[in-house]
Amino acid sequence: MSHVMKTYARIPLTLVSGEGSYVFDDHGHKYLDFVAGIAVNTLGHGHPAMVKALHKQTQQMLHCSNLYHIPQQVELASKLAALSGLDQAFFCNSGAEANEAAIKLARKFFYDAGSNRRTVITATNSFHGRLLSTLTATGQDKVKVGFDPLPAGFIHVPLNDLDALTHAIDGNTAAILLEPLQGEGGVNLASTEYLQGVRKLCDKHGILLMLDEVQTGIGRTGAMFACEHSAIQPDIITLAKGLGGGMPIGVMLASEKVASSFSPGTHGSTFGGNPLSCTAALTVLKTIENEDLLNNVQARSQQLQQGLADLIDRFDCLMSLRGQGLLLGLLCSCEVAPIINLCRQHGLLILPAGTHVLRMLPALNISESEVSEALVQLEKSLSEFSI
Ligand SMILES: *Cc1c(COP(=O)(O)O)cnc(C)c1O
C-alpha cells in the first residue's frame, strides 16, 4: 500500500533528473518536457544560473522569518512592481494562497472604506486553486463536490460575455477575478475587447479588477504578464507557478491604494518570501532578461503554431488551436488521454486541459530543434492513434 494520499491520478512514470528541456525517468529513459511541471520550470531543468544562485543562497541562509527584513524579498518586490505597474507585493507559497490573499485584501479594502462590497465575480471554467476560498471561486463544479459548506460571496459568469458580467454586478460586488487565459479550464483566451470592457466596468462601479496570472504570468504568453496583450492595468495580479522556476513561491501584487488595507496582523505566511525562494524568482527574472526569453517565447510559439496547424489539416481528430505564447492547446474531437500516452511512449511529455484539449507548455528557453522534435513525436503519436 502506498502511504501517499491519492489526490492525483498519477501517470506510471517516475522522473528523477532533468537537463534543460529533457527529463529522465528511473530507468534512464529520456523525455522531451512539454509540461515543465505545469508551467513551473520556466528555465527548464538545472539551468546553470539557477544552480549557482541557489547553491550560494543555501550556504548563506534558507529561512529567517517575516518578523525581520529580507533583502531578497525587497529586491524581488521592487522588480515585480516595476514590471507590473503595481506597487506592493505580499509573498506566499502557491497560487491558491496568492488568490486567497487577493480575495482577503479586496474584502478588507471595502471594509476599511465602510462599504458593504464583499462578493467576487469569477468566470465559468476558471481555476483558482484548492483552498476553500479558491475552490469556491473556481468556476467548475467538480472541484467543490463534498466540501460544503463553502464560503459565501462568489458568483460565476461565462467568460467573454460582457452583458452577463454587467448584469451580475451589484452594490455588493467587491472584485472581478479572471485568468486572462484560462489554463486548467481548457486553454480559453479572454478577448482583448472583453478585458478592456471589464476594466471599464470596474472603473465605472469602483470595484477591483484582479487577474489570476498564476499560470500565464512571468513570460509564459510572450509578454511578462498576459494582461499586457490587452493593454489593461489591473488592481491586483496573482503569480506563482513560473515565478520561482521550480522553487515554491506565490505573490499577490496590488496598487498602493488597495495594499494599504493589509496592516500588521491582517495576513501572513511563515514561509512566504523566504530568501531561497526569492533568490530563485530573482534568477528567473534576470535570466528572462539576459537570454531575451520573451522573444524566444514568441518565436517558438510561432513555430509550434505553424507545426500544429499542419497537423490539424492532416488529422481528423484535431479541431482547432487555442492559447498564446507557450501556453497552447489543441482542441480534439476525442478524449486526449490515449494520445498523451502515445506521446509518452514516443518520448514527449504533454498535458491535458480537461478531457478534450492537449496542452503544451514547455520551458521558455525551449530551442527551435526541440520544438521540431516535439512536432515529430506528436505526429508519430497521432498517426498511430488514427489507425
Ligand atoms: C495552478 C493554478 C492555481 C493554483 O496554484 P497552486 O500553486 O496549485 O495552489 C491558481 N490559479 C491558476 C490560474 C492556476 O493555473
Short mmCIF file of C-alpha atoms and ligand atoms in Angstrom, two decimals:
data_model
loop_
_atom_site.label_atom_id
_atom_site.label_comp_id
_atom_site.label_asym_id
_atom_site.label_seq_id
_atom_site.Cartn_x
_atom_site.Cartn_y
_atom_site.Cartn_z
CA MET A 1 0.00 0.00 0.00
CA SER A 2 1.26 3.47 -0.86
CA HIS A 3 1.39 5.87 2.05
CA VAL A 4 0.90 8.85 -0.26
CA MET A 5 -2.71 10.10 -0.42
CA LYS A 6 -4.35 9.54 -3.77
CA THR A 7 -5.14 13.16 -4.61
CA TYR A 8 -3.50 12.71 -8.03
CA ALA A 9 -4.19 10.01 -10.64
CA ARG A 10 -0.51 9.53 -11.31
CA ILE A 11 0.95 8.61 -14.67
CA PRO A 12 3.07 5.43 -14.44
CA LEU A 13 6.35 7.31 -14.71
CA THR A 14 8.97 8.33 -12.14
CA LEU A 15 11.08 11.31 -13.14
CA VAL A 16 14.38 11.56 -11.32
CA SER A 17 16.51 14.13 -13.14
CA GLY A 18 16.44 16.79 -15.82
CA GLU A 19 18.72 18.80 -18.06
CA GLY A 20 17.34 21.78 -19.97
CA SER A 21 14.09 20.63 -21.59
CA TYR A 22 14.84 16.93 -21.16
CA VAL A 23 13.86 14.80 -18.18
CA PHE A 24 14.95 11.27 -17.32
CA ASP A 25 13.00 8.50 -15.60
CA ASP A 26 14.26 5.95 -13.08
CA HIS A 27 15.15 3.56 -15.94
CA GLY A 28 17.26 6.18 -17.71
CA HIS A 29 14.67 6.85 -20.47
CA LYS A 30 14.74 10.37 -21.86
CA TYR A 31 11.67 12.58 -22.47
CA LEU A 32 11.21 15.99 -24.03
CA ASP A 33 9.39 18.03 -21.39
CA PHE A 34 6.41 19.99 -22.75
CA VAL A 35 4.78 20.01 -19.32
CA ALA A 36 7.52 21.86 -17.40
CA GLY A 37 5.96 20.92 -14.06
CA ILE A 38 2.71 22.58 -15.26
CA ALA A 39 4.21 25.92 -16.30
CA VAL A 40 6.66 25.92 -13.38
CA ASN A 41 10.09 25.10 -14.83
CA THR A 42 10.42 28.44 -16.62
CA LEU A 43 14.15 27.93 -17.35
CA GLY A 44 13.94 24.16 -17.83
CA HIS A 45 15.91 21.90 -15.52
CA GLY A 46 19.33 22.54 -13.99
CA HIS A 47 19.87 25.97 -15.53
CA PRO A 48 23.44 26.97 -14.53
CA ALA A 49 22.38 30.43 -13.29
CA MET A 50 19.74 28.82 -11.05
CA VAL A 51 22.06 26.13 -9.74
CA LYS A 52 24.70 28.73 -8.91
CA ALA A 53 22.33 31.21 -7.25
CA LEU A 54 20.56 28.58 -5.15
CA HIS A 55 23.83 26.95 -4.12
CA LYS A 56 25.15 30.28 -2.88
CA GLN A 57 21.93 31.20 -1.09
CA THR A 58 21.70 27.75 0.53
CA GLN A 59 25.09 28.34 2.12
CA GLN A 60 24.12 31.84 3.22
CA MET A 61 20.60 31.37 4.63
CA LEU A 62 17.49 29.30 3.83
CA HIS A 63 14.92 30.92 6.06
CA CYS A 64 14.65 33.51 8.78
CA SER A 65 11.18 34.93 9.38
CA ASN A 66 8.99 37.71 8.10
CA LEU A 67 9.48 39.29 11.52
CA TYR A 68 12.75 40.60 10.03
CA HIS A 69 13.62 42.44 6.82
CA ILE A 70 14.59 40.08 3.97
CA PRO A 71 16.73 41.82 1.32
CA GLN A 72 15.93 39.31 -1.46
CA GLN A 73 12.22 39.93 -0.84
CA VAL A 74 12.67 43.70 -1.00
CA GLU A 75 14.56 43.39 -4.31
CA LEU A 76 12.02 40.98 -5.81
CA ALA A 77 9.07 43.15 -4.75
CA SER A 78 10.66 46.19 -6.37
CA LYS A 79 11.38 44.29 -9.63
CA LEU A 80 7.83 42.90 -9.78
CA ALA A 81 6.39 46.34 -9.05
CA ALA A 82 8.38 47.88 -11.90
CA LEU A 83 7.33 45.11 -14.30
CA SER A 84 3.64 45.07 -13.37
CA GLY A 85 2.87 48.75 -12.78
CA LEU A 86 1.59 47.78 -9.31
CA ASP A 87 3.16 48.97 -6.06
CA GLN A 88 3.36 46.34 -3.36
CA ALA A 89 3.85 42.59 -3.02
CA PHE A 90 2.61 40.03 -0.50
CA PHE A 91 4.63 36.81 -0.67
CA CYS A 92 3.26 33.32 -0.07
CA ASN A 93 3.99 29.82 -1.35
CA SER A 94 1.46 28.88 -4.02
CA GLY A 95 -1.13 30.08 -6.48
CA ALA A 96 -4.08 29.25 -4.25
CA GLU A 97 -2.53 31.22 -1.40
CA ALA A 98 -1.90 34.19 -3.68
CA ASN A 99 -5.57 34.17 -4.73
CA GLU A 100 -6.73 33.75 -1.12
CA ALA A 101 -4.64 36.83 -0.26
CA ALA A 102 -6.25 38.75 -3.15
CA ILE A 103 -9.77 37.83 -2.02
CA LYS A 104 -9.00 38.79 1.59
CA LEU A 105 -7.43 42.08 0.51
CA ALA A 106 -10.41 43.01 -1.70
CA ARG A 107 -12.82 42.42 1.18
CA LYS A 108 -10.67 44.28 3.68
CA PHE A 109 -10.28 47.20 1.29
CA PHE A 110 -14.04 47.75 1.10
CA TYR A 111 -14.49 47.01 4.81
CA ASP A 112 -11.98 49.78 5.57
CA ALA A 113 -13.83 52.10 3.21
CA GLY A 114 -17.07 51.50 5.14
CA SER A 115 -18.63 49.81 2.11
CA ASN A 116 -20.69 46.59 2.01
CA ARG A 117 -18.96 45.31 -1.13
CA ARG A 118 -17.76 41.74 -0.42
CA THR A 119 -18.60 39.44 -3.35
CA VAL A 120 -16.17 38.30 -6.02
CA ILE A 121 -17.27 37.52 -9.56
CA THR A 122 -15.27 34.90 -11.48
CA ALA A 123 -15.61 33.10 -14.82
CA THR A 124 -17.14 29.76 -15.70
CA ASN A 125 -14.41 27.15 -16.30
CA SER A 126 -11.89 29.20 -14.34
CA PHE A 127 -9.41 27.60 -11.96
CA HIS A 128 -8.15 29.47 -8.91
CA GLY A 129 -6.87 26.75 -6.56
CA ARG A 130 -7.90 24.16 -3.99
CA LEU A 131 -8.34 26.16 -0.78
CA LEU A 132 -11.93 26.52 0.44
CA SER A 133 -11.99 30.13 -0.78
CA THR A 134 -10.31 29.46 -4.11
CA LEU A 135 -12.21 26.28 -4.98
CA THR A 136 -15.37 28.28 -4.36
CA ALA A 137 -14.00 30.99 -6.66
CA THR A 138 -13.24 28.31 -9.27
CA GLY A 139 -15.93 28.12 -11.96
CA GLN A 140 -16.01 24.31 -12.15
CA ASP A 141 -18.43 22.27 -10.02
CA LYS A 142 -16.25 19.16 -9.97
CA VAL A 143 -13.73 20.68 -7.52
CA LYS A 144 -16.46 21.57 -4.98
CA VAL A 145 -18.33 18.31 -4.52
CA GLY A 146 -18.20 17.08 -0.93
CA PHE A 147 -16.63 20.18 0.57
CA ASP A 148 -19.65 22.17 1.67
CA PRO A 149 -20.40 24.36 3.49
CA LEU A 150 -18.49 26.63 1.10
CA PRO A 151 -17.69 30.27 1.90
CA ALA A 152 -20.30 32.77 0.72
CA GLY A 153 -19.74 35.61 -1.70
CA PHE A 154 -18.74 34.10 -5.06
CA ILE A 155 -20.62 34.43 -8.35
CA HIS A 156 -19.74 32.92 -11.74
CA VAL A 157 -20.41 34.31 -15.20
CA PRO A 158 -19.48 33.00 -18.67
CA LEU A 159 -16.12 34.25 -19.97
CA ASN A 160 -16.10 36.82 -22.80
CA ASP A 161 -19.71 37.83 -22.14
CA LEU A 162 -19.77 41.48 -21.03
CA ASP A 163 -23.55 41.56 -20.78
CA ALA A 164 -23.59 38.69 -18.32
CA LEU A 165 -20.95 40.45 -16.24
CA THR A 166 -22.79 43.77 -16.35
CA HIS A 167 -25.92 42.05 -15.03
CA ALA A 168 -24.02 40.25 -12.29
CA ILE A 169 -22.51 43.44 -10.83
CA ASP A 170 -24.48 44.97 -7.96
CA GLY A 171 -23.90 47.01 -4.81
CA ASN A 172 -22.25 44.01 -3.12
CA THR A 173 -19.61 43.39 -5.80
CA ALA A 174 -16.08 43.93 -4.50
CA ALA A 175 -13.99 42.47 -7.29
CA ILE A 176 -13.82 40.58 -10.55
CA LEU A 177 -11.23 37.80 -10.62
CA LEU A 178 -10.20 36.46 -14.04
CA GLU A 179 -7.49 34.45 -15.75
CA PRO A 180 -6.53 36.37 -18.95
CA LEU A 181 -6.02 32.92 -20.48
CA GLN A 182 -7.68 30.03 -18.68
CA GLY A 183 -5.21 27.17 -18.25
CA GLU A 184 -6.80 24.25 -16.39
CA GLY A 185 -10.25 25.08 -17.76
CA GLY A 186 -9.28 24.28 -21.37
CA VAL A 187 -6.87 26.99 -22.65
CA ASN A 188 -9.59 29.61 -23.19
CA LEU A 189 -8.47 33.13 -24.05
CA ALA A 190 -10.23 36.18 -22.63
CA SER A 191 -10.52 38.54 -25.60
CA THR A 192 -8.87 41.96 -25.58
CA GLU A 193 -12.27 43.55 -26.12
CA TYR A 194 -13.65 41.68 -23.10
CA LEU A 195 -10.75 42.53 -20.77
CA GLN A 196 -10.87 46.20 -21.76
CA GLY A 197 -14.63 46.19 -21.21
CA VAL A 198 -14.17 44.59 -17.79
CA ARG A 199 -11.63 47.28 -16.86
CA LYS A 200 -14.14 49.98 -17.84
CA LEU A 201 -16.92 48.32 -15.84
CA CYS A 202 -14.67 48.11 -12.78
CA ASP A 203 -13.78 51.80 -13.11
CA LYS A 204 -17.41 52.76 -13.54
CA HIS A 205 -18.57 50.88 -10.42
CA GLY A 206 -15.45 51.44 -8.30
CA ILE A 207 -14.72 47.71 -7.99
CA LEU A 208 -11.40 45.92 -8.22
CA LEU A 209 -10.04 44.03 -11.23
CA MET A 210 -7.93 41.11 -10.04
CA LEU A 211 -6.08 38.97 -12.58
CA ASP A 212 -5.02 35.44 -11.75
CA GLU A 213 -1.77 35.14 -13.71
CA VAL A 214 -0.59 32.13 -11.71
CA GLN A 215 -0.21 30.13 -14.95
CA THR A 216 0.11 32.93 -17.54
CA GLY A 217 2.49 35.27 -15.68
CA ILE A 218 6.28 35.62 -15.97
CA GLY A 219 6.68 35.38 -19.73
CA ARG A 220 4.52 32.36 -20.47
CA THR A 221 2.42 34.13 -23.12
CA GLY A 222 5.29 36.07 -24.72
CA ALA A 223 4.78 39.15 -22.52
CA MET A 224 5.82 39.35 -18.88
CA PHE A 225 2.12 39.37 -17.92
CA ALA A 226 -0.70 38.17 -20.19
CA CYS A 227 -2.72 41.31 -19.42
CA GLU A 228 -0.14 43.35 -21.40
CA HIS A 229 -1.60 41.92 -24.62
CA SER A 230 -4.82 43.76 -23.79
CA ALA A 231 -3.06 46.90 -22.53
CA ILE A 232 -5.03 46.95 -19.28
CA GLN A 233 -3.81 47.73 -15.77
CA PRO A 234 -5.42 45.51 -13.12
CA ASP A 235 -5.61 46.49 -9.44
CA ILE A 236 -4.26 43.14 -8.31
CA ILE A 237 -2.20 40.41 -10.02
CA THR A 238 -1.51 36.99 -8.53
CA LEU A 239 1.51 34.92 -9.59
CA ALA A 240 3.03 31.60 -8.58
CA LYS A 241 3.84 28.68 -10.90
CA GLY A 242 6.57 30.03 -13.18
CA LEU A 243 7.84 32.72 -10.84
CA GLY A 244 10.24 30.52 -8.87
CA GLY A 245 11.28 28.34 -11.82
CA GLY A 246 10.70 25.27 -9.62
CA MET A 247 11.02 26.72 -6.13
CA PRO A 248 7.63 27.22 -4.43
CA ILE A 249 6.69 30.90 -4.29
CA GLY A 250 3.49 32.86 -4.78
CA VAL A 251 2.87 36.57 -4.77
CA MET A 252 -0.08 38.94 -4.74
CA LEU A 253 0.73 42.34 -6.26
CA ALA A 254 -1.54 45.30 -5.59
CA SER A 255 -1.75 49.02 -6.11
CA GLU A 256 -0.74 51.05 -3.06
CA LYS A 257 -4.28 52.27 -2.52
CA VAL A 258 -5.58 48.75 -2.12
CA ALA A 259 -2.47 47.24 -0.49
CA SER A 260 -2.60 49.67 2.43
CA SER A 261 -5.56 47.70 3.83
CA PHE A 262 -3.17 44.91 4.82
CA SER A 263 -1.70 46.25 8.06
CA PRO A 264 0.41 44.17 10.50
CA GLY A 265 -1.57 41.19 11.77
CA THR A 266 -4.18 41.12 8.99
CA HIS A 267 -2.43 38.49 6.86
CA GLY A 268 0.78 36.49 6.87
CA SER A 269 2.75 33.39 5.89
CA THR A 270 5.61 31.74 7.75
CA PHE A 271 7.48 30.63 4.64
CA GLY A 272 6.23 33.34 2.26
CA GLY A 273 9.06 35.15 0.50
CA ASN A 274 11.90 33.29 2.21
CA PRO A 275 15.43 34.09 0.99
CA LEU A 276 15.81 30.88 -1.05
CA SER A 277 12.51 31.16 -2.97
CA CYS A 278 13.09 34.87 -3.62
CA THR A 279 16.58 34.12 -4.93
CA ALA A 280 15.08 31.61 -7.34
CA ALA A 281 12.49 34.15 -8.55
CA LEU A 282 15.14 36.86 -8.96
CA THR A 283 17.19 34.41 -11.03
CA VAL A 284 14.18 33.66 -13.23
CA LEU A 285 13.58 37.37 -13.88
CA LYS A 286 17.27 38.09 -14.58
CA THR A 287 17.58 35.12 -16.93
CA ILE A 288 14.43 36.05 -18.87
CA GLU A 289 16.08 39.40 -19.50
CA ASN A 290 19.67 38.18 -20.09
CA GLU A 291 18.60 35.46 -22.52
CA ASP A 292 15.90 37.52 -24.23
CA LEU A 293 13.38 34.80 -23.45
CA LEU A 294 10.23 36.82 -24.23
CA ASN A 295 11.38 36.94 -27.84
CA ASN A 296 12.15 33.24 -27.75
CA VAL A 297 8.63 32.52 -26.45
CA GLN A 298 7.17 34.46 -29.39
CA ALA A 299 9.40 32.78 -31.97
CA ARG A 300 8.90 29.25 -30.61
CA SER A 301 5.17 29.88 -30.31
CA GLN A 302 5.01 30.84 -34.00
CA GLN A 303 6.96 27.73 -34.92
CA LEU A 304 4.80 25.48 -32.77
CA GLN A 305 1.57 27.06 -34.02
CA GLN A 306 2.61 26.55 -37.65
CA GLY A 307 3.50 22.91 -36.99
CA LEU A 308 0.26 22.32 -35.10
CA ALA A 309 -1.79 23.98 -37.86
CA ASP A 310 -0.25 21.47 -40.32
CA LEU A 311 -1.22 18.61 -38.02
CA ILE A 312 -4.79 19.96 -37.74
CA ASP A 313 -5.03 19.81 -41.55
CA ARG A 314 -3.82 16.23 -41.60
CA PHE A 315 -5.56 14.59 -38.63
CA ASP A 316 -9.36 14.46 -38.38
CA CYS A 317 -9.37 14.23 -34.57
CA LEU A 318 -7.71 17.66 -34.24
CA MET A 319 -10.21 20.52 -34.34
CA SER A 320 -8.54 23.84 -33.52
CA LEU A 321 -5.65 25.61 -31.90
CA ARG A 322 -6.01 27.92 -28.92
CA GLY A 323 -3.82 29.82 -26.49
CA GLN A 324 -1.00 32.30 -26.56
CA GLY A 325 2.80 32.18 -26.43
CA LEU A 326 3.93 28.89 -24.94
CA LEU A 327 0.59 28.02 -23.38
CA LEU A 328 -1.07 26.33 -26.35
CA GLY A 329 -3.99 23.94 -26.58
CA LEU A 330 -5.25 21.64 -29.33
CA LEU A 331 -8.97 21.01 -29.14
CA CYS A 332 -9.71 17.40 -30.15
CA SER A 333 -12.93 15.69 -31.16
CA CYS A 334 -12.00 12.71 -28.98
CA GLU A 335 -10.68 12.29 -25.44
CA VAL A 336 -6.98 13.12 -25.36
CA ALA A 337 -5.71 10.67 -22.71
CA PRO A 338 -4.70 7.94 -25.25
CA ILE A 339 -2.85 10.49 -27.39
CA ILE A 340 -0.92 11.69 -24.36
CA ASN A 341 0.02 8.08 -23.53
CA LEU A 342 1.30 7.52 -27.08
CA CYS A 343 3.31 10.74 -26.92
CA ARG A 344 4.96 9.50 -23.74
CA GLN A 345 5.89 6.25 -25.48
CA HIS A 346 7.50 8.37 -28.19
CA GLY A 347 9.42 10.39 -25.60
CA LEU A 348 7.25 13.51 -25.35
CA LEU A 349 5.50 14.67 -22.18
CA ILE A 350 2.37 16.80 -22.75
CA LEU A 351 -0.67 17.61 -20.61
CA PRO A 352 -4.43 17.57 -20.96
CA ALA A 353 -6.60 20.59 -20.11
CA GLY A 354 -9.94 18.99 -19.34
CA THR A 355 -10.81 15.85 -21.35
CA HIS A 356 -10.61 17.15 -24.94
CA VAL A 357 -7.68 19.59 -25.07
CA LEU A 358 -4.00 18.71 -25.48
CA ARG A 359 -1.98 21.33 -23.61
CA MET A 360 1.64 22.23 -24.36
CA LEU A 361 3.68 24.49 -22.12
CA PRO A 362 7.44 23.92 -22.46
CA ALA A 363 10.15 25.91 -20.71
CA LEU A 364 10.53 29.47 -22.01
CA ASN A 365 14.06 28.66 -23.23
CA ILE A 366 12.97 25.72 -25.39
CA SER A 367 15.05 25.63 -28.60
CA GLU A 368 13.98 25.56 -32.24
CA SER A 369 15.25 22.00 -32.69
CA GLU A 370 13.44 20.83 -29.56
CA VAL A 371 10.15 22.25 -30.85
CA SER A 372 10.74 20.47 -34.19
CA GLU A 373 11.44 17.25 -32.32
CA ALA A 374 8.22 17.58 -30.31
CA LEU A 375 6.22 18.11 -33.50
CA VAL A 376 7.69 14.89 -34.99
CA GLN A 377 6.88 12.95 -31.81
CA LEU A 378 3.34 14.31 -31.77
CA GLU A 379 2.87 13.46 -35.45
CA LYS A 380 4.03 9.87 -34.88
CA SER A 381 1.68 9.53 -31.92
CA LEU A 382 -1.28 10.92 -33.89
CA SER A 383 -0.53 8.57 -36.83
CA GLU A 384 -0.59 5.54 -34.51
CA PHE A 385 -3.71 6.83 -32.77
CA SER A 386 -5.57 7.34 -36.04
CA ILE A 387 -5.03 3.75 -37.32
C1 LIG B 1 -2.33 26.26 -10.78
C2 LIG B 1 -3.22 27.41 -10.67
C3 LIG B 1 -3.66 27.88 -9.42
C4 LIG B 1 -3.33 27.16 -8.13
O1 LIG B 1 -1.96 27.18 -7.85
P1 LIG B 1 -1.37 26.22 -6.71
O2 LIG B 1 0.07 26.64 -6.63
O3 LIG B 1 -1.54 24.81 -7.19
O4 LIG B 1 -2.13 26.48 -5.48
C5 LIG B 1 -4.43 29.01 -9.37
N1 LIG B 1 -4.75 29.69 -10.50
C6 LIG B 1 -4.34 29.28 -11.71
C7 LIG B 1 -4.71 30.09 -12.92
C8 LIG B 1 -3.57 28.13 -11.85
O5 LIG B 1 -3.20 27.70 -13.06
#
